[in-house]
Each structure stands twice: as C-alpha cells, then as structure tokens.
Tab-separated table of C-alpha atoms and ligand atoms in Angstrom:
chain	number	residue	atom	x	y	z
A	174	UNK	CA	59.099	82.659	-79.597
A	175	UNK	CA	55.687	82.581	-81.151
A	176	UNK	CA	52.557	84.057	-79.161
A	177	UNK	CA	54.903	86.048	-77.103
A	178	UNK	CA	52.879	89.168	-77.425
A	179	UNK	CA	49.508	87.471	-77.214
A	180	UNK	CA	50.919	85.648	-74.121
A	181	UNK	CA	52.205	88.642	-72.416
A	182	UNK	CA	48.797	90.646	-72.941
A	183	UNK	CA	46.549	87.690	-71.984
A	184	UNK	CA	48.713	87.004	-68.871
A	185	UNK	CA	48.428	90.559	-67.730
A	186	UNK	CA	44.754	90.724	-68.172
A	187	UNK	CA	43.823	87.470	-66.600
A	188	UNK	CA	46.157	88.294	-63.680
A	189	UNK	CA	43.872	90.871	-62.749
A	190	UNK	CA	41.015	88.727	-62.195
A	191	UNK	CA	42.652	85.791	-61.117
A	192	UNK	CA	42.408	86.506	-57.296
A	193	UNK	CA	39.291	88.089	-57.011
A	194	UNK	CA	36.691	86.670	-54.580
A	195	UNK	CA	33.817	88.383	-56.381
A	196	UNK	CA	33.787	88.781	-60.356
A	197	UNK	CA	31.071	91.150	-61.749
A	198	UNK	CA	29.680	90.922	-65.164
A	199	UNK	CA	31.493	94.282	-65.651
A	200	UNK	CA	34.737	92.575	-64.613
A	201	UNK	CA	34.219	89.809	-67.197
A	202	UNK	CA	33.433	92.522	-69.953
A	203	UNK	CA	36.678	94.681	-69.141
A	204	UNK	CA	38.741	91.507	-69.380
A	205	UNK	CA	37.105	90.322	-72.685
A	206	UNK	CA	37.674	93.554	-74.366
A	207	UNK	CA	41.498	93.090	-73.645
A	208	UNK	CA	41.303	89.772	-74.756
A	209	UNK	CA	39.706	90.638	-77.725
A	210	UNK	CA	42.365	93.201	-78.609
A	211	UNK	CA	45.073	90.778	-77.779
A	212	UNK	CA	43.697	88.137	-80.124
A	213	UNK	CA	43.187	90.840	-82.977
A	214	UNK	CA	46.738	91.922	-82.650
A	215	UNK	CA	48.010	88.294	-82.849
A	216	UNK	CA	46.335	88.191	-86.216
A	217	UNK	CA	43.582	85.761	-85.254
A	218	UNK	CA	40.733	85.961	-87.711
A	219	UNK	CA	38.083	88.534	-86.592
A	220	UNK	CA	35.307	86.275	-86.801
A	221	UNK	CA	36.985	83.889	-84.750
A	222	UNK	CA	37.691	86.378	-82.151
A	223	UNK	CA	34.000	87.440	-82.036
A	224	UNK	CA	32.849	83.825	-81.565
A	225	UNK	CA	35.396	83.241	-78.923
A	226	UNK	CA	34.667	86.205	-76.800
A	227	UNK	CA	30.975	85.546	-76.850
A	228	UNK	CA	31.364	81.939	-75.767
A	229	UNK	CA	33.827	82.779	-72.948
A	230	UNK	CA	31.437	85.750	-71.803
A	231	UNK	CA	28.451	83.420	-71.811
A	232	UNK	CA	30.125	81.034	-69.772
A	233	UNK	CA	32.055	83.291	-67.432
A	234	UNK	CA	29.055	85.190	-66.349
A	235	UNK	CA	27.180	81.995	-65.797
A	236	UNK	CA	26.003	80.335	-62.582
A	237	UNK	CA	28.940	77.836	-62.296
A	238	UNK	CA	31.553	80.571	-62.346
A	239	UNK	CA	29.744	83.193	-60.297
A	240	UNK	CA	28.573	81.156	-57.594
A	241	UNK	CA	32.048	79.244	-57.372
A	242	UNK	CA	34.317	79.953	-54.528
A	243	UNK	CA	37.108	81.117	-56.576
A	244	UNK	CA	35.366	82.953	-59.547
A	245	UNK	CA	38.464	84.624	-60.672
A	246	UNK	CA	40.219	81.467	-61.282
A	247	UNK	CA	37.043	79.788	-62.839
A	248	UNK	CA	37.122	82.545	-65.556
A	249	UNK	CA	40.609	81.862	-66.360
A	250	UNK	CA	39.754	78.118	-66.511
A	251	UNK	CA	36.830	78.956	-68.830
A	252	UNK	CA	39.310	81.096	-71.028
A	253	UNK	CA	41.683	78.145	-71.157
A	254	UNK	CA	39.026	75.730	-72.183
A	255	UNK	CA	37.773	77.825	-74.950
A	256	UNK	CA	41.296	78.443	-76.223
A	257	UNK	CA	41.994	74.768	-76.199
A	258	UNK	CA	38.540	74.206	-78.210
A	259	UNK	CA	39.521	76.906	-80.569
A	260	UNK	CA	42.752	74.931	-81.487
A	261	UNK	CA	40.947	71.749	-81.793
A	262	UNK	CA	40.275	70.427	-78.361
A	263	UNK	CA	41.950	67.077	-78.226
A	264	UNK	CA	45.108	66.024	-79.986
A	265	UNK	CA	44.514	64.790	-83.378
A	266	UNK	CA	46.830	61.809	-84.092
A	267	UNK	CA	48.268	60.698	-87.280
A	268	UNK	CA	46.629	58.075	-89.276
A	269	UNK	CA	47.656	54.364	-89.241
A	270	UNK	CA	46.471	52.414	-92.122
A	271	UNK	CA	45.423	48.815	-91.129
A	272	UNK	CA	46.888	47.835	-94.628
A	273	UNK	CA	50.301	49.194	-94.552
A	274	UNK	CA	51.821	51.275	-95.921
A	275	UNK	CA	50.099	54.421	-94.777
A	276	UNK	CA	50.393	56.990	-97.439
A	277	UNK	CA	50.989	60.674	-96.744
A	278	UNK	CA	50.915	63.263	-99.234
A	279	UNK	CA	52.505	66.661	-98.077
A	280	UNK	CA	51.165	69.560	-99.943
A	281	UNK	CA	51.536	73.369	-99.647
A	282	UNK	CA	52.911	76.515	-101.133
A	283	UNK	CA	56.456	76.891	-102.189
A	284	UNK	CA	58.755	77.626	-99.157
A	285	UNK	CA	56.420	76.602	-96.635
A	286	UNK	CA	58.516	73.952	-95.329
A	287	UNK	CA	57.190	70.677	-96.987
A	288	UNK	CA	60.585	68.996	-97.774
A	289	UNK	CA	62.120	69.870	-94.567
A	290	UNK	CA	58.885	68.626	-92.787
A	291	UNK	CA	58.737	65.575	-94.646
A	292	UNK	CA	62.187	64.732	-93.449
A	293	UNK	CA	61.367	65.863	-89.850
A	294	UNK	CA	58.117	63.629	-89.880
A	295	UNK	CA	59.969	60.575	-91.000
A	296	UNK	CA	62.316	61.188	-88.417
A	297	UNK	CA	59.465	61.530	-85.717
A	298	UNK	CA	57.611	58.441	-87.011
A	299	UNK	CA	60.773	56.290	-86.783
A	300	UNK	CA	61.933	57.659	-83.237
A	301	UNK	CA	58.961	58.291	-81.541
A	302	UNK	CA	56.214	55.656	-82.968
A	303	UNK	CA	58.981	53.343	-84.126
A	304	UNK	CA	57.724	53.055	-87.657
A	305	UNK	CA	59.656	52.354	-90.949
A	306	UNK	CA	59.215	55.231	-93.203
A	307	UNK	CA	60.042	55.800	-97.078
A	308	UNK	CA	60.520	59.090	-98.305
A	309	UNK	CA	59.324	59.881	-101.812
A	310	UNK	CA	60.802	62.720	-103.952
A	311	UNK	CA	57.739	63.798	-106.239
A	312	UNK	CA	58.848	67.641	-106.594
A	313	UNK	CA	60.432	67.370	-110.180
A	314	UNK	CA	60.017	70.898	-110.936
A	315	UNK	CA	62.436	72.700	-108.599
A	316	UNK	CA	65.796	71.810	-109.758
A	317	UNK	CA	67.389	71.066	-106.242
A	318	UNK	CA	64.108	69.627	-104.706
A	319	UNK	CA	65.008	66.011	-105.308
A	320	UNK	CA	68.521	66.415	-104.050
A	321	UNK	CA	67.247	68.380	-100.855
A	322	UNK	CA	65.199	65.520	-99.875
A	323	UNK	CA	67.977	62.925	-100.730
A	324	UNK	CA	70.245	64.911	-98.507
A	325	UNK	CA	67.782	64.711	-95.720
A	326	UNK	CA	67.452	61.170	-96.187
A	327	UNK	CA	71.072	60.574	-95.745
A	328	UNK	CA	71.393	62.657	-92.797
A	329	UNK	CA	68.567	60.643	-91.159
A	330	UNK	CA	69.655	57.374	-92.730
A	331	UNK	CA	66.032	56.845	-94.117
A	332	UNK	CA	65.606	55.981	-97.635
A	333	UNK	CA	64.352	58.168	-100.485
A	334	UNK	CA	62.421	56.836	-103.445
A	335	UNK	CA	63.422	59.053	-106.648
A	336	UNK	CA	62.978	58.483	-110.483
A	337	UNK	CA	64.863	61.795	-111.433
A	338	UNK	CA	62.727	64.610	-112.750
A	339	UNK	CA	62.023	63.132	-116.022
A	340	UNK	CA	58.991	60.815	-114.709
A	341	UNK	CA	55.750	62.515	-113.661
A	342	UNK	CA	55.090	62.723	-110.014
A	343	UNK	CA	51.979	60.727	-110.323
A	344	UNK	CA	53.972	57.876	-111.526
A	345	UNK	CA	56.698	58.283	-109.093
A	346	UNK	CA	54.113	58.113	-106.315
A	347	UNK	CA	52.650	54.872	-107.791
A	348	UNK	CA	56.021	53.217	-108.061
A	349	UNK	CA	56.974	54.298	-104.666
A	350	UNK	CA	53.750	52.679	-103.014
A	351	UNK	CA	54.429	49.505	-104.751
A	352	UNK	CA	57.801	49.374	-103.553
A	353	UNK	CA	56.834	50.117	-100.072
A	354	UNK	CA	54.426	47.423	-100.211
A	355	UNK	CA	56.881	44.701	-101.083
A	356	UNK	CA	59.482	46.040	-98.850
A	357	UNK	CA	57.099	46.274	-95.962
A	358	UNK	CA	57.366	49.971	-95.067
A	359	UNK	CA	55.065	51.356	-92.460
A	360	UNK	CA	54.639	54.897	-93.992
A	361	UNK	CA	55.246	56.538	-97.484
A	362	UNK	CA	55.577	60.236	-97.361
A	363	UNK	CA	55.315	62.007	-100.636
A	364	UNK	CA	57.077	65.462	-100.784
A	365	UNK	CA	55.032	67.197	-103.676
A	366	UNK	CA	55.807	70.556	-105.599
A	367	UNK	CA	54.692	73.786	-104.283
A	368	UNK	CA	53.875	76.967	-106.271
A	369	UNK	CA	54.139	80.431	-105.194
A	370	UNK	CA	50.319	80.935	-105.511
A	371	UNK	CA	47.668	78.025	-105.961
A	372	UNK	CA	47.325	77.340	-109.567
A	373	UNK	CA	45.325	74.914	-111.587
A	374	UNK	CA	47.890	72.829	-112.986
A	375	UNK	CA	49.357	72.064	-109.596
A	376	UNK	CA	45.886	71.197	-108.049
A	377	UNK	CA	45.162	68.977	-110.934
A	378	UNK	CA	48.427	67.122	-110.656
A	379	UNK	CA	47.763	66.715	-106.877
A	380	UNK	CA	44.059	65.603	-107.437
A	381	UNK	CA	45.519	62.744	-109.890
A	382	UNK	CA	48.052	61.831	-107.281
A	383	UNK	CA	45.469	61.564	-104.807
A	384	UNK	CA	43.332	59.447	-107.091
A	385	UNK	CA	46.129	57.083	-107.687
A	386	UNK	CA	47.574	56.934	-104.408
A	387	UNK	CA	44.819	56.859	-102.253
A	388	UNK	CA	46.371	58.709	-99.314
A	389	UNK	CA	45.538	58.017	-95.598
A	390	UNK	CA	46.419	61.620	-94.962
A	391	UNK	CA	46.847	64.784	-96.896
A	392	UNK	CA	49.039	67.073	-94.873
A	393	UNK	CA	49.021	70.810	-95.582
A	394	UNK	CA	52.415	72.367	-94.712
A	395	UNK	CA	51.748	76.079	-93.701
A	396	UNK	CA	53.886	78.748	-92.931
A	397	UNK	CA	52.736	80.363	-89.499
A	398	UNK	CA	54.586	83.482	-90.460
A	399	UNK	CA	52.073	84.138	-93.119
A	400	UNK	CA	49.402	84.894	-90.640
A	401	UNK	CA	45.877	85.308	-91.899
A	402	UNK	CA	46.985	84.363	-95.478
A	403	UNK	CA	47.632	80.722	-94.242
A	404	UNK	CA	44.097	80.486	-93.488
A	405	UNK	CA	43.047	81.477	-97.052
A	406	UNK	CA	45.504	78.946	-98.448
A	407	UNK	CA	44.235	76.381	-96.088
A	408	UNK	CA	40.892	76.815	-97.320
A	409	UNK	CA	41.556	76.594	-101.023
A	410	UNK	CA	43.670	73.556	-100.654
A	411	UNK	CA	41.084	71.936	-98.437
A	412	UNK	CA	38.332	72.834	-101.193
A	413	UNK	CA	40.230	71.196	-103.910
A	414	UNK	CA	41.854	68.193	-102.032
A	415	UNK	CA	40.022	67.484	-98.853
A	416	UNK	CA	42.981	68.115	-96.465
A	417	UNK	CA	43.317	65.830	-93.426
A	418	UNK	CA	45.733	67.903	-91.258
A	419	UNK	CA	47.654	71.016	-91.039
A	420	UNK	CA	51.516	71.121	-90.039
A	421	UNK	CA	52.346	74.561	-89.178
A	422	UNK	CA	55.874	75.385	-89.609
A	423	UNK	CA	58.271	78.104	-88.158
A	424	UNK	CA	56.264	78.552	-84.887
A	425	UNK	CA	59.894	79.192	-83.495
A	426	UNK	CA	60.145	82.309	-85.381
A	427	UNK	CA	58.628	85.532	-84.159
A	428	UNK	CA	55.258	85.125	-85.692
A	429	UNK	CA	52.116	86.422	-83.852
A	430	UNK	CA	50.551	83.013	-84.026
A	431	UNK	CA	47.099	83.799	-85.350
A	432	UNK	CA	47.100	81.383	-88.051
A	433	UNK	CA	47.666	78.731	-85.433
A	434	UNK	CA	44.392	80.095	-83.654
A	435	UNK	CA	42.323	80.480	-86.646
A	436	UNK	CA	42.863	77.410	-88.882
A	437	UNK	CA	41.104	74.846	-87.107
A	438	UNK	CA	38.224	77.469	-86.349
A	439	UNK	CA	37.705	78.670	-89.614
A	440	UNK	CA	38.649	75.671	-91.945
A	441	UNK	CA	37.935	72.626	-89.441
A	442	UNK	CA	41.334	71.292	-90.559
A	443	UNK	CA	43.034	69.789	-87.400
A	444	UNK	CA	46.436	70.916	-86.673
A	445	UNK	CA	48.478	67.680	-86.300
A	446	UNK	CA	51.952	68.822	-85.838
A	447	UNK	CA	54.115	71.936	-85.477
A	448	UNK	CA	57.479	72.794	-86.651
A	449	UNK	CA	59.781	74.482	-84.118
A	450	UNK	CA	63.005	75.073	-86.021
A	451	UNK	CA	65.103	74.189	-89.056
A	452	UNK	CA	66.590	71.082	-87.427
A	453	UNK	CA	65.341	67.622	-88.182
A	454	UNK	CA	64.265	66.932	-84.717
A	455	UNK	CA	62.220	70.014	-84.267
A	456	UNK	CA	58.868	68.779	-85.208
A	457	UNK	CA	56.457	68.227	-82.305
A	458	UNK	CA	52.978	66.571	-81.952
A	459	UNK	CA	50.216	69.475	-81.695
A	460	UNK	CA	48.299	69.322	-78.423
A	461	UNK	CA	45.601	72.238	-78.183
A	462	UNK	CA	45.542	71.886	-74.591
A	463	UNK	CA	49.212	72.259	-73.964
A	464	UNK	CA	49.470	75.164	-76.465
A	465	UNK	CA	46.607	77.026	-74.562
A	466	UNK	CA	48.447	76.512	-71.259
A	467	UNK	CA	51.609	78.049	-72.765
A	468	UNK	CA	49.756	80.654	-74.183
A	469	UNK	CA	48.207	81.641	-70.869
A	470	UNK	CA	51.426	81.393	-68.954
A	471	UNK	CA	50.659	78.103	-67.124
A	472	UNK	CA	53.583	76.339	-69.141
A	473	UNK	CA	53.727	73.043	-71.174
A	474	UNK	CA	55.353	70.879	-68.590
A	475	UNK	CA	54.221	67.765	-70.371
A	476	UNK	CA	56.040	68.551	-73.408
A	477	UNK	CA	59.025	69.556	-71.659
A	478	UNK	CA	58.978	66.290	-69.742
A	479	UNK	CA	58.475	64.039	-72.856
A	480	UNK	CA	61.481	65.844	-74.336
A	481	UNK	CA	63.575	65.199	-71.075
A	482	UNK	CA	62.461	61.700	-70.925
A	483	UNK	CA	63.856	60.968	-74.327
A	484	UNK	CA	67.182	62.585	-73.646
A	485	UNK	CA	67.953	62.922	-69.919
A	486	UNK	CA	69.580	60.451	-67.652
A	487	UNK	CA	67.151	59.235	-65.352
A	488	UNK	CA	69.163	58.717	-62.402
A	489	UNK	CA	70.534	62.101	-62.498
A	490	UNK	CA	67.158	63.637	-63.128
A	491	UNK	CA	66.042	62.276	-59.990
A	492	UNK	CA	68.739	63.393	-58.112
A	493	UNK	CA	68.369	66.856	-59.366
A	494	UNK	CA	64.637	66.891	-58.752
A	495	UNK	CA	65.145	65.871	-55.053
A	496	UNK	CA	67.850	68.818	-54.691
A	497	UNK	CA	65.286	71.105	-56.472
A	498	UNK	CA	62.535	70.116	-53.994
A	499	UNK	CA	64.770	70.508	-51.056
A	500	UNK	CA	65.976	73.783	-52.163
A	501	UNK	CA	69.771	72.191	-51.885
A	502	UNK	CA	70.471	73.224	-55.493
A	503	UNK	CA	74.129	74.406	-55.833
A	504	UNK	CA	76.043	75.861	-58.614
A	505	UNK	CA	77.702	72.480	-59.140
A	506	UNK	CA	74.234	70.936	-59.755
A	507	UNK	CA	73.748	73.755	-62.122
A	508	UNK	CA	76.691	72.919	-63.975
A	509	UNK	CA	75.728	69.376	-64.148
A	510	UNK	CA	72.163	70.312	-65.384
A	511	UNK	CA	73.720	72.660	-68.030
A	512	UNK	CA	75.387	69.630	-69.615
A	513	UNK	CA	71.946	67.750	-69.332
A	514	UNK	CA	69.950	70.591	-70.797
A	515	UNK	CA	72.314	71.033	-73.613
A	516	UNK	CA	71.227	67.814	-74.916
A	517	UNK	CA	67.581	68.962	-74.951
A	518	UNK	CA	67.979	71.927	-77.395
A	519	UNK	CA	67.718	75.481	-77.350
A	520	UNK	CA	67.178	76.890	-73.700
A	521	UNK	CA	64.904	79.635	-74.481
A	522	UNK	CA	62.683	77.262	-76.259
A	523	UNK	CA	62.610	74.988	-73.162
A	524	UNK	CA	62.053	77.816	-70.827
A	525	UNK	CA	59.187	79.199	-72.762
A	526	UNK	CA	57.502	75.970	-71.668
A	527	UNK	CA	57.883	76.562	-67.939
A	528	UNK	CA	54.958	77.822	-66.037
A	529	UNK	CA	55.150	81.630	-65.432
A	530	UNK	CA	58.616	81.632	-67.390
A	531	UNK	CA	57.751	84.879	-69.252
A	532	UNK	CA	57.295	86.742	-65.982
A	533	UNK	CA	60.797	85.878	-64.955
A	534	UNK	CA	62.739	88.666	-66.701
A	535	UNK	CA	66.310	87.318	-66.366
A	536	UNK	CA	65.108	83.824	-67.564
A	537	UNK	CA	63.615	85.226	-70.688
A	538	UNK	CA	66.603	86.511	-71.789
A	539	UNK	CA	68.723	83.871	-71.013
A	540	UNK	CA	69.794	82.606	-74.621
A	541	UNK	CA	72.789	80.083	-74.086
A	542	UNK	CA	75.095	79.175	-77.051
A	543	UNK	CA	78.259	77.167	-76.683
A	544	UNK	CA	80.314	80.078	-76.195
A	545	UNK	CA	78.376	81.454	-73.270
A	546	UNK	CA	78.288	77.931	-71.716
A	547	UNK	CA	81.881	77.839	-71.523
A	548	UNK	CA	81.746	81.307	-69.946
A	549	UNK	CA	79.253	80.188	-67.285
A	550	UNK	CA	81.356	77.002	-66.621
A	551	UNK	CA	84.680	79.281	-66.165
A	552	UNK	CA	82.845	81.443	-63.704
A	553	UNK	CA	81.442	78.655	-61.845
A	554	UNK	CA	84.729	76.789	-61.796
A	555	UNK	CA	86.379	79.833	-60.360
A	556	UNK	CA	84.133	79.749	-57.215
A	557	UNK	CA	85.026	78.070	-53.990
A	558	UNK	CA	83.404	75.151	-52.713
A	559	UNK	CA	81.755	77.332	-50.147
A	560	UNK	CA	80.493	79.840	-52.517
A	561	UNK	CA	79.020	77.275	-54.933
A	562	UNK	CA	76.809	75.765	-52.058
A	563	UNK	CA	75.974	79.379	-50.520
A	564	UNK	CA	76.240	81.873	-53.130
A	565	UNK	CA	74.691	84.453	-50.904
A	566	UNK	CA	78.235	85.039	-49.470
A	567	UNK	CA	79.555	86.177	-52.439
A	568	UNK	CA	80.487	89.777	-51.843
A	569	UNK	CA	81.955	92.530	-54.035
A	570	UNK	CA	85.495	91.228	-53.464
A	571	UNK	CA	84.690	87.683	-53.998
A	572	UNK	CA	83.086	88.715	-57.358
A	573	UNK	CA	86.216	90.566	-58.280
A	574	UNK	CA	88.306	87.329	-57.588
A	575	UNK	CA	85.930	85.144	-59.533
A	576	UNK	CA	85.597	87.630	-62.414
A	577	UNK	CA	89.714	87.692	-62.548
A	578	UNK	CA	89.843	83.801	-62.124
A	579	UNK	CA	87.502	83.328	-65.088
A	580	UNK	CA	88.751	85.979	-67.150
A	581	UNK	CA	85.071	87.394	-67.501
A	582	UNK	CA	83.852	90.722	-66.556
A	583	UNK	CA	82.308	91.180	-63.027
A	584	UNK	CA	78.814	92.088	-64.618
A	585	UNK	CA	78.561	88.750	-66.059
A	586	UNK	CA	79.383	87.143	-62.641
A	587	UNK	CA	76.496	89.403	-61.423
A	588	UNK	CA	74.284	88.358	-64.114
A	589	UNK	CA	74.859	84.753	-63.624
A	590	UNK	CA	74.294	85.161	-59.955
A	591	UNK	CA	70.951	86.838	-60.597
A	592	UNK	CA	69.870	84.053	-63.136
A	593	UNK	CA	70.669	81.428	-60.422
A	594	UNK	CA	68.527	83.225	-57.935
A	595	UNK	CA	65.636	83.611	-60.336
A	596	UNK	CA	65.934	80.121	-61.043
A	597	UNK	CA	65.589	78.965	-57.656
A	598	UNK	CA	62.703	81.242	-57.105
A	599	UNK	CA	60.998	79.606	-59.974
A	600	UNK	CA	61.616	76.113	-58.497
A	601	UNK	CA	59.986	77.373	-55.285
A	602	UNK	CA	56.993	78.549	-57.244
A	603	UNK	CA	56.699	75.129	-59.061
A	604	UNK	CA	57.410	73.065	-56.122
A	605	UNK	CA	54.964	74.908	-53.881
A	606	UNK	CA	52.378	74.617	-56.762
A	607	UNK	CA	53.194	71.033	-56.809
A	608	UNK	CA	52.228	70.541	-53.012
A	609	UNK	CA	49.119	72.210	-53.418
A	610	UNK	CA	48.507	69.163	-55.706
A	611	UNK	CA	47.325	71.304	-58.581
A	612	UNK	CA	49.298	69.208	-61.039
A	613	UNK	CA	49.163	65.873	-59.647
A	614	UNK	CA	51.844	63.656	-60.591
A	615	UNK	CA	53.689	66.636	-61.750
A	616	UNK	CA	57.455	65.882	-61.780
A	617	UNK	CA	60.151	68.111	-63.124
A	618	UNK	CA	62.996	65.881	-63.726
A	619	UNK	CA	65.852	68.223	-64.563
A	620	UNK	CA	65.507	71.717	-63.849
B	808	GDP	P1	59.187	73.534	-99.379
B	808	GDP	O1	59.531	74.708	-100.575
B	808	GDP	O2	57.915	73.907	-98.898
B	808	GDP	O3	59.651	72.329	-99.713
B	808	GDP	O4	59.991	74.308	-98.175
B	808	GDP	P2	61.524	73.827	-97.578
B	808	GDP	O5	61.340	72.538	-96.894
B	808	GDP	O6	62.499	73.894	-98.535
B	808	GDP	O7	61.800	75.001	-96.533
B	808	GDP	C1	61.998	76.246	-96.861
B	808	GDP	C2	62.898	76.889	-95.645
B	808	GDP	O8	61.942	77.124	-94.449
B	808	GDP	C3	64.008	76.109	-95.264
B	808	GDP	O9	65.174	77.170	-95.114
B	808	GDP	C4	63.796	75.455	-94.119
B	808	GDP	O10	64.960	75.245	-93.313
B	808	GDP	C5	62.923	76.450	-93.339
B	808	GDP	N1	61.929	75.820	-92.337
B	808	GDP	C6	60.975	74.757	-92.557
B	808	GDP	N2	60.486	74.521	-91.323
B	808	GDP	C7	60.901	75.314	-90.450
B	808	GDP	C8	60.670	75.591	-89.098
B	808	GDP	O11	59.736	74.962	-88.372
B	808	GDP	N3	61.234	76.619	-88.493
B	808	GDP	C9	62.192	77.291	-89.244
B	808	GDP	N4	62.784	78.169	-88.408
B	808	GDP	N5	62.445	77.182	-90.406
B	808	GDP	C10	61.744	76.184	-91.043
B	809	MG	MG1	60.183	71.370	-101.382
C-alpha cells in the first residue's frame, strides 16, 4: 500500500505527542524533525517539505494550540489540516460542460496508465455519475493501442470511436466530438499517444488537438511510482498544455507516495482521481482530507462506506453492525461477512482504510485470496456451534479436532482465531470512538 512507510513513521511520531497535557515548543520541534525526515524519505519534494514544516510549526506553537485543553491532539489536528491543504484542500471535481458533451483529453507519458485510466474513468462516469461516455482511440502510434481501448470498451460495454491508424489524431478527435454531439453523449474521453519522454512533436500534436477540440479538462495521467520525476513531468505538460487535473495511477503499488504529496503544491494541478489497481473499477475520486486521514492512521471510513454502500446488502449490513456494536459477532457472522467483503475488492486494500488498521499486526498481513477463503471456511465449518459463538473455549484438543476436520494445519486454526480476536478488538476501538461522538454519524456497515 502506498504511503505505508510514511504512515508508519508519522503515526509513531504523533503518537508520542497525542496524549500530552502540555506541549512545549521543544516537543513540537522534535516532532517536526521526525515529520520532516519521514516526508523526505517518502520522496516528497524538499521545498514542499520545508514549507510544510514551517507552517505546522507556526501554528502548533501558537496560542490556539498551547492554550487548549488537549494540546497534543491539537497539534495532530494541525498536521492533518496542513497535510490536507498540501494535497489540495477540498476535493476537486470533474468538469461538467453546460453544453454537452464534456470533452476530456487524457495525456501523459507512455506506460503511465492513460489507456487503462480512460477505460476506468468512463466506467466511473457511467456507474457513479450516471453519464453516457464515448471513448476515443487517438493513439495511432503504438500498434496495439487502438485494440487495447477497444477491448476495454467491449469489457465495459461502452462504445469506442476509432478511425484506424491512418487518420491523424486531431481529425479523429474532431469527428468523435461531432458524433458525440449528434448521439447525445455526455462525455468524450480521448486517449492520446504518449512518448517515453516529452518531445516537441507530441506536444505540438496535443496542442493542435486542444485547439480543435476545446476540451473542458486535460487530465495528466501520472504514474505515482515514478516519484519526484512525476512532478517534473507534470510541470512541463502543464506549461505546454495547461493541465486541469492530475490522475495518479498505481497508488496500489508499493510507492512511497511523494508524488501525490508534491504535485499539487509544486504545480498547482489538483489531483482529481487515483488509480488503485489494474481492474476497471479501481479508480477513486481523490479526497485530500480522506487521504490525509489515511496517512495519519485515522482511516478512511468514508471511502469504505461508499464502497460498501455500492455493493453490500443493506439489510445484512445493518444486522452485522448491530452485532458488532453489541459485541455478539460470531464466527458464523464472520463467514457471512467474508462473503460480503469479497464483493468489495482486495481485503488488504479495505483494511488499510480502517482507523488504526496498520497498528494491528495480524490484520495488516491478512491477504485473502480465493483459496485462503476456502480454507477459512473449512476451518469455521469444522467448529461446533458453541465454538463459533464462544471461540474462547477452543483449547488445544479442540484445535486439533478442528484442524483435522478441515484438513488444515493447527497453526492455521491458531492464526484464524488470533485474527478474529484482533478484529473484535478493533470493533471495540471503533465503537468506543463512535460513542465518544468523535465521528458523528459514523456507521460501519459491514465489518
Ligand atoms: P499508457 O501507455 O499510458 O496508455 O498506459 P496503459 O494504460 O497501457 O497502462 C500501462 C500499465 O499500467 C498496464 O499494465 C496497466 O494495467 C497498468 N496500470 C494502469 N493503472 C494502474 C493502476 O492504478 N494500478 C496498477 N497496479 N497498474 C496500473
Ligand atoms: Mg495507451
């Protein structure tokens, strides 16, 4: 998961100051030394780091914080607010033209993820925003590029406009927009060619396309794995074309995340979406505040809830929530919930959005694939009714019996029991947080 290293370090650092009843300037300085290192290690632009640290310090040693009753927490709040600000403050939404279609040019270097993201974005626009998109294959240089977009279109059942590779991209864009007007499409997404490096021929072509198609958005697709370089790329595309938004891809990978934290601050281009995987539903709206919370270990419950609401059976979710609240969650519920969660996507991705999730060891390593789910199911099915409700009665000989019954090693039974315990503990944490009213209206529908 992206930001893992940064998140770990920042959380360790802020943990130390959290409960303090009195925070001195020296405490703040010490914390900010750590924060500075953590950001630099995450590959955040050094100037961005410098400004960030300065701003937090100024605010953190100010009156509002020092005089408050919970200075430790106030300092953390300042860090979170500034981190949010760094990434753009509020969510930057996709444009909607009042004279449809809304035209979007997708630009970026080769391999950044343009074509995939074009497909994902059309999917998101249709699914979440209820829009009718048209995909346009304007990368005529890479042999398989048109085919790639057509395949995506077929998978999604979204039409792809193509004139083969003998017509100029500018002409393709022009005709596509005409067609979209006639046939009342809401969005035209133009997938353009990339290069390995920025070159003049490419830029001129993109400029000409911009002239002709008068786009409402020019989205720069950047690979988050490229770190600092992503910022330079963004800067030159922006100078030449006037980029209106960035889409960061491959945030699922094990990148240090510096790009995400630097792009807005350095180039002023807002990040609008983030790619969280290769699959066509793995594009998310970018919310600076939620991302900041994720980085600081406060979780991103809102995104999780949105995901859940889109996929989970609401009745069942309510039931589970009730059980979770009253701590009567059993292994049978666990099975039920596995089935629900499976519909949502990779579990480790979901878990990383939970508050404090990366402090719970067993959970962090809980990567579930189909086979493992089958094993888990087998183990649970080998438990007696009583054991499922009161797993604390499962002693060594019971464990042996369950292992035998499920055909899995005893260690695996142990592991599952441990994970179940951890999960319950986490529920407890979250519900107590809920009761203190910290997150008003916070509901956790399925876990
Ligand atoms: P283009 O050259 O810019 O059009 O890039 P492509 O769309 O062909 O993507 C290049 C590679 O990156 C493909 O293998 C994609 O599956 C992969 N890719 C794109 N977005 C993501 C993402 O968010 N996460 C991951 N893991 N892979 C991605
Ligand atoms: Mg492509």
